[in-house]
Every structure is written in structure tokens, then in C-alpha cells.
Coordinates of C-alpha atoms and ligand atoms in Angstrom, one line a residue:
T261 CA 41.4 -41.7 -5.8
L262 CA 43.2 -44.9 -4.1
T263 CA 43.4 -42.8 -1.2
Q264 CA 39.4 -42.3 -1.8
T265 CA 38.4 -45.6 -2.3
V266 CA 40.4 -46.7 1.0
Q267 CA 38.4 -43.3 2.8
R268 CA 34.6 -45.1 2.0
S269 CA 35.5 -48.5 2.5
L270 CA 37.1 -47.7 5.8
H271 CA 34.9 -44.7 6.7
A272 CA 38.6 -43.6 7.3
R273 CA 40.2 -39.8 6.6
I274 CA 44.0 -40.2 5.1
V275 CA 45.8 -37.5 5.6
P276 CA 49.3 -36.7 3.7
V277 CA 52.1 -36.0 6.0
P278 CA 56.0 -35.4 4.9
S279 CA 58.4 -38.3 3.5
N280 CA 55.9 -40.0 1.2
E281 CA 54.2 -41.6 4.7
F282 CA 50.5 -41.2 5.4
L283 CA 48.3 -41.2 8.6
I284 CA 45.1 -42.7 8.7
V285 CA 42.5 -41.2 10.7
M286 CA 39.7 -44.0 11.8
R287 CA 36.5 -43.0 13.7
D288 CA 34.3 -45.6 14.8
L289 CA 31.2 -45.2 13.1
T290 CA 28.9 -48.2 14.9
E291 CA 27.7 -45.5 17.4
L292 CA 27.2 -43.0 15.0
R293 CA 25.0 -45.3 12.8
R294 CA 23.0 -46.2 15.3
L295 CA 21.7 -42.9 16.4
E296 CA 21.1 -42.4 12.9
R297 CA 19.1 -45.7 12.3
V298 CA 17.1 -44.9 15.6
R299 CA 16.5 -41.4 14.3
R300 CA 14.8 -42.6 11.0
D301 CA 13.2 -45.7 12.5
F302 CA 11.1 -43.0 14.7
V303 CA 10.3 -40.8 11.8
A304 CA 9.2 -43.8 10.4
N305 CA 7.4 -45.1 13.1
V306 CA 5.4 -41.2 13.6
S307 CA 4.8 -41.5 9.9
H308 CA 2.8 -44.3 10.1
E309 CA 1.2 -43.7 13.1
L310 CA 0.1 -39.7 11.5
R311 CA -0.8 -41.7 8.4
T312 CA -3.5 -44.5 10.1
P313 CA -5.2 -42.4 11.6
L314 CA -5.6 -39.5 8.7
T315 CA -6.5 -42.3 6.1
S316 CA -9.3 -43.8 8.0
I317 CA -11.0 -40.1 9.2
K318 CA -10.5 -39.4 5.2
A319 CA -12.4 -42.4 4.2
M320 CA -14.9 -42.1 6.1
A321 CA -15.4 -38.2 5.3
E322 CA -15.8 -39.3 1.7
T323 CA -17.7 -42.3 2.5
L324 CA -20.6 -39.4 3.9
L325 CA -20.1 -36.9 0.8
D326 CA -21.1 -40.3 -1.2
G327 CA -23.9 -40.5 -0.1
A328 CA -23.9 -42.5 3.3
R329 CA -24.6 -38.9 5.4
T330 CA -28.4 -39.8 4.3
D331 CA -28.2 -43.1 6.5
E332 CA -28.6 -41.6 10.2
A333 CA -27.3 -44.5 11.6
V334 CA -24.1 -45.2 9.2
A335 CA -23.2 -41.6 9.7
E336 CA -23.3 -41.3 13.6
R337 CA -21.1 -44.5 13.2
F338 CA -18.6 -43.3 10.6
L339 CA -19.0 -39.2 12.6
E340 CA -18.3 -41.1 15.6
T341 CA -14.9 -43.1 14.3
I342 CA -14.1 -39.5 13.1
I343 CA -13.6 -38.0 16.5
R344 CA -12.2 -41.1 17.9
E345 CA -9.3 -40.7 15.1
S346 CA -9.5 -37.4 15.8
D347 CA -8.8 -37.7 19.4
R348 CA -5.8 -40.3 18.8
L349 CA -3.7 -37.5 16.9
V350 CA -4.3 -34.9 19.4
R351 CA -3.0 -37.8 22.3
L352 CA -0.4 -38.4 19.6
S353 CA 0.6 -34.8 19.3
S354 CA 0.8 -34.0 22.8
D355 CA 2.7 -37.3 23.4
L356 CA 5.2 -36.5 21.2
L357 CA 5.7 -32.8 22.6
D358 CA 6.0 -34.8 26.0
L359 CA 8.6 -36.8 24.8
S360 CA 10.7 -34.3 23.2
R361 CA 10.2 -32.0 26.5
V362 CA 11.7 -34.7 28.7
E363 CA 14.0 -35.7 26.1
A364 CA 15.6 -32.3 26.0
K365 CA 15.4 -30.9 29.5
G366 CA 16.9 -31.0 33.0
V367 CA 15.1 -31.6 35.9
T368 CA 14.3 -28.9 38.2
R369 CA 13.8 -30.6 41.9
E370 CA 12.2 -30.0 45.2
P371 CA 11.4 -32.0 48.0
Q372 CA 7.6 -33.3 46.7
D373 CA 5.6 -35.4 49.6
M374 CA 5.2 -38.1 47.1
A375 CA 2.4 -39.7 48.4
I376 CA 0.2 -36.7 47.9
L377 CA 1.3 -36.7 44.4
V378 CA 0.0 -40.2 43.7
G379 CA -3.2 -39.4 46.0
D380 CA -3.9 -36.6 43.1
V381 CA -3.6 -38.3 40.6
C382 CA -5.7 -41.8 41.6
G383 CA -8.1 -38.8 42.2
R384 CA -7.7 -37.7 38.6
L385 CA -8.0 -40.9 37.1
A386 CA -10.9 -41.9 39.4
S387 CA -14.1 -41.7 37.0
Q388 CA -11.6 -43.4 34.0
A389 CA -11.3 -46.3 36.4
D390 CA -15.0 -46.3 37.2
K391 CA -15.8 -46.4 33.9
A392 CA -13.5 -49.4 33.1
G393 CA -14.7 -51.2 36.1
V394 CA -11.1 -51.1 37.9
A395 CA -11.0 -50.1 41.5
I396 CA -8.2 -48.5 42.3
V397 CA -6.5 -49.2 45.8
N398 CA -3.5 -46.7 46.9
E399 CA -1.7 -47.8 49.8
V400 CA 0.9 -45.1 49.5
R401 CA 0.8 -43.1 52.6
P402 CA 2.6 -39.6 53.2
P403 CA 5.5 -38.2 54.2
L404 CA 6.9 -40.0 51.7
I405 CA 9.6 -37.3 50.5
A406 CA 11.7 -37.4 47.1
E407 CA 13.4 -34.2 44.9
A408 CA 11.4 -34.3 42.2
D409 CA 10.1 -32.2 39.9
H410 CA 6.0 -32.7 40.5
D411 CA 4.4 -32.1 37.3
E412 CA 6.8 -34.7 35.8
M413 CA 6.3 -37.1 38.3
A414 CA 2.5 -36.8 38.1
Q415 CA 3.2 -37.6 34.7
V416 CA 4.9 -40.6 35.5
V417 CA 2.0 -42.2 37.9
V418 CA -0.7 -40.9 35.6
N419 CA 0.9 -43.0 33.1
L420 CA 1.7 -46.2 34.5
L421 CA -1.9 -45.7 36.6
D422 CA -3.5 -45.0 33.1
N423 CA -2.1 -48.2 31.9
A424 CA -2.8 -50.5 34.6
I425 CA -6.9 -49.6 34.0
S426 CA -6.4 -49.9 30.0
Y427 CA -5.0 -53.3 30.4
T428 CA -6.7 -54.9 33.6
P429 CA -10.2 -56.5 32.6
R430 CA -13.9 -55.2 34.3
G431 CA -14.2 -56.1 37.5
G432 CA -9.8 -56.3 38.5
S433 CA -8.1 -53.6 40.1
V434 CA -4.8 -51.8 40.8
R435 CA -3.0 -51.1 43.8
L436 CA -0.4 -48.3 45.0
Y437 CA 1.9 -48.7 47.4
A438 CA 5.5 -47.7 48.0
T439 CA 8.4 -49.4 49.3
E440 CA 11.3 -47.3 50.6
T441 CA 15.5 -47.9 51.9
S442 CA 17.2 -45.2 53.8
E443 CA 18.1 -44.2 50.1
T444 CA 15.9 -44.7 48.1
L445 CA 12.3 -44.8 47.7
T446 CA 9.7 -46.9 45.5
I447 CA 6.3 -46.5 44.3
H448 CA 4.7 -50.1 42.7
V449 CA 1.8 -49.6 40.7
T450 CA 0.2 -53.3 40.5
D451 CA -2.9 -54.9 38.4
T452 CA -4.8 -57.7 37.7
G453 CA -4.5 -57.0 34.4
I454 CA -3.8 -59.2 31.5
G455 CA -0.2 -59.6 32.3
I456 CA 2.5 -59.1 29.5
L457 CA 4.5 -61.9 27.7
K458 CA 8.2 -62.1 28.8
D459 CA 9.7 -61.5 25.4
D460 CA 8.0 -58.5 25.2
I461 CA 9.1 -56.8 28.5
P462 CA 12.5 -56.3 27.7
R463 CA 11.1 -53.4 24.5
L464 CA 8.4 -51.9 26.6
F465 CA 10.1 -48.6 27.3
E466 CA 11.0 -48.2 23.6
R467 CA 9.3 -45.4 21.8
F468 CA 6.0 -47.0 19.6
Y469 CA 6.3 -50.8 21.0
R470 CA 3.3 -52.3 22.0
A471 CA 3.2 -55.9 23.7
D472 CA -0.6 -55.7 22.3
K473 CA -1.4 -54.1 19.6
A474 CA -5.6 -54.5 19.4
R475 CA -5.7 -53.5 22.8
S476 CA -3.2 -50.6 22.8
R477 CA -5.5 -49.0 19.7
A478 CA -8.7 -49.8 21.2
S479 CA -7.6 -47.9 24.7
G480 CA -6.7 -44.5 22.9
G481 CA -2.5 -45.3 23.8
T482 CA -0.1 -44.2 21.2
G483 CA 2.8 -46.4 22.5
L484 CA 4.7 -43.8 23.9
G485 CA 4.0 -43.5 27.3
L486 CA 6.6 -46.1 29.2
A487 CA 9.2 -44.2 26.5
I488 CA 8.2 -40.9 28.3
V489 CA 8.3 -43.0 31.6
K490 CA 11.4 -44.2 31.7
H491 CA 13.3 -40.4 30.1
I492 CA 11.6 -38.7 33.6
V493 CA 12.3 -41.5 36.3
E494 CA 16.3 -41.3 34.3
N495 CA 16.8 -37.8 34.0
H496 CA 15.8 -38.3 38.2
G497 CA 18.7 -41.0 38.6
G498 CA 15.8 -43.4 39.2
A499 CA 15.2 -46.5 37.7
V500 CA 12.0 -48.3 36.5
S501 CA 11.5 -51.6 36.5
V502 CA 8.4 -54.3 35.6
Q503 CA 6.9 -58.1 36.6
S504 CA 4.7 -59.4 34.9
E505 CA 2.5 -62.7 34.9
Y506 CA 0.9 -63.3 31.6
N507 CA -3.3 -63.3 32.2
K508 CA -2.0 -62.6 35.9
G509 CA -1.2 -59.0 36.2
S510 CA 1.7 -56.7 35.8
T511 CA 3.8 -54.1 38.6
F512 CA 5.6 -51.4 37.6
S513 CA 8.4 -49.9 39.9
V514 CA 9.4 -46.6 39.8
T515 CA 12.6 -46.1 42.5
L516 CA 13.8 -42.5 43.6
P517 CA 17.0 -41.5 45.1
R518 CA 15.6 -39.4 48.0
Q519 CA 18.3 -36.7 47.4
Ligands
LIG1376 P1 0.6 -47.5 24.8 O1 0.2 -46.0 24.3 O2 0.3 -48.5 24.0 O3 0.0 -48.1 26.3 P2 2.7 -47.5 26.5 O4 4.1 -47.2 25.7 O5 1.9 -47.1 27.7 O6 1.8 -47.4 25.0 O7 3.1 -48.7 26.7 C1 3.7 -49.9 25.8 C2 2.8 -50.8 26.1 O8 3.0 -52.0 27.1 C3 1.3 -51.1 25.4 O9 1.1 -51.2 24.3 C4 0.9 -52.8 26.6 O10 0.9 -53.9 25.2 C5 1.9 -52.7 27.3 N1 1.9 -52.4 28.7 C6 1.6 -51.5 29.1 N2 1.0 -51.6 30.5 C7 0.9 -52.8 31.0 C8 0.5 -52.9 31.8 N3 -0.4 -52.7 33.1 N4 -0.4 -53.9 31.6 C9 -0.2 -55.0 30.4 N5 0.5 -54.5 29.6 C10 0.9 -53.0 29.7

């Protein structure tokens, strides 16, 4: 029992060896514990993120059933909320799938012209920017070749551009431009938006972290976009950084090795 107590308190294993001596095997569990905590937090976050829209969908449906459906204006408002919350659940499950996919897999890299890729993404988000009253100014010019996975890099640019549009008030703009060195290329997405407080910056790339919770929810954000960006970029041997001034705007920069 003494052995058991020592084992439990030290998280060590005691191995009897001949001649009345003991060998104590100790393992550093700090990293293991940290990973376990990260996993537990993640599951708790996912449950919370699922429960919030589901609770509101259920409450709306029950109220409609209880008679609110006879008032057409109220019914319409509730149904719109139900659709919006369902959309959020769809986005959440698709972001969770993306995240586990990029966490699990290595990348298949081929030479890509990042300028063409950026141009395609700007086209894809043009109508969203239009609706938000935000101008997109794309100054990334071909050729800008990096070895990368096309779909994953497109997702990186989509997530950054989508955020820049969502967190920029009407009348603002988002500019994309590139800088190069002999070994790397960097794509910058810079906006004239709400900016980010200094204290929030180190945590932005954590899963489910939101600096501006209300706005993230209103824009349908899942809090996973930047975590996905970071994973993809680091899988490519690159790095992502952010510079921001509160109430002025933010610049997210993705640096990739050419090779
Ligand atoms: P979300 O789905 O909430 O946008 P992200 O992981 O993409 O999640 O971003 C995390 C948080 O970082 C956002 O909730 C927002 O507070 C902040 N953020 C991201 N991009 C910008 C930006 N361009 N301007 C201001 N804040 C931003």
C-alpha cells in the first residue's frame, strides 16, 4: 500500500528490483495533462456552441405551437430566427469537419499562382462585400508562385477575407496585397474595420475564441475560422500574424515558403 500511495501521489511507477531495492520510474505528465484539458475544453465548447442555437430553435417552435403562429408578424420573425440558427448549426458542423480534417492530414503541395487564387476568392465574396457595403481592393498581381494545397489555401483566404468584411462597418474597405522575399511570399488582408484590442490578439487563433462575441454571433461566426487558418498555414510550413489598432483596422498576414 505504501507503494500504491507513492505511485499515486508521484504519478510514478515503482518497480521492485532484486536485493530489497526499488526503482522509481517517473514520467512528466504536464504535457499529457495539458492535452487532456485542451480536449475537455474543446468538448465543453462544442456542446455549448451546439446547445445555444438548439435551445433557441426549440423555444421558438414551442411558442409557435402554443399559439404565436396565429400572429403572422410574430410567426415570420420566429421562423426567420429558426432558419438563422439552423444555418449557424450547419456552419458550425462544417467548420468542425474542416478543423478535424486539417488537423489530421498532411498537405499535398503543388505550385500555385496565389494571385489567381486570391482573385478567385475575391470574386466569390464580392456579393457578400457588396451587401455589407464594404469595398474589396485586390492588389495581388500574378505571378506569385508558392507550393501549396489549392483548396486549403483558398479556404485560408476565404476565412480572412470573410472576417475582414464582417468586422468592417459599412463604407469601409478591405485591401489585399503581397510582399515577397527570395524565400517567402506574404499575403496581407488589411481592413478599415473595428480592430482588435491588444489583450485579445494572442488568443485570436484559439478554437472558439471571439474578441467581439456579439458581433461574431450577429455575423454568424463560429469562432473556428482563424484556428483553421493557423492549422493550414502551419501545415504548409508558414506562419500567420496580425497587427491591429482598435477602432482603426486590422491586418492579417500569411507568410508561405516558396518551396
Ligand atoms: P469568427 O467566426 O467569430 O469570426 P474567427 O476564428 O474567424 O471566428 O475569429 C476569431 C475572432 O477574431 C472573431 O470573433 C473576432 O472577434 C476577431 N477577428 C477576426 N478577424 C477580425 C478582423 N478582421 N477585425 C476585427 N476582429 C477580427
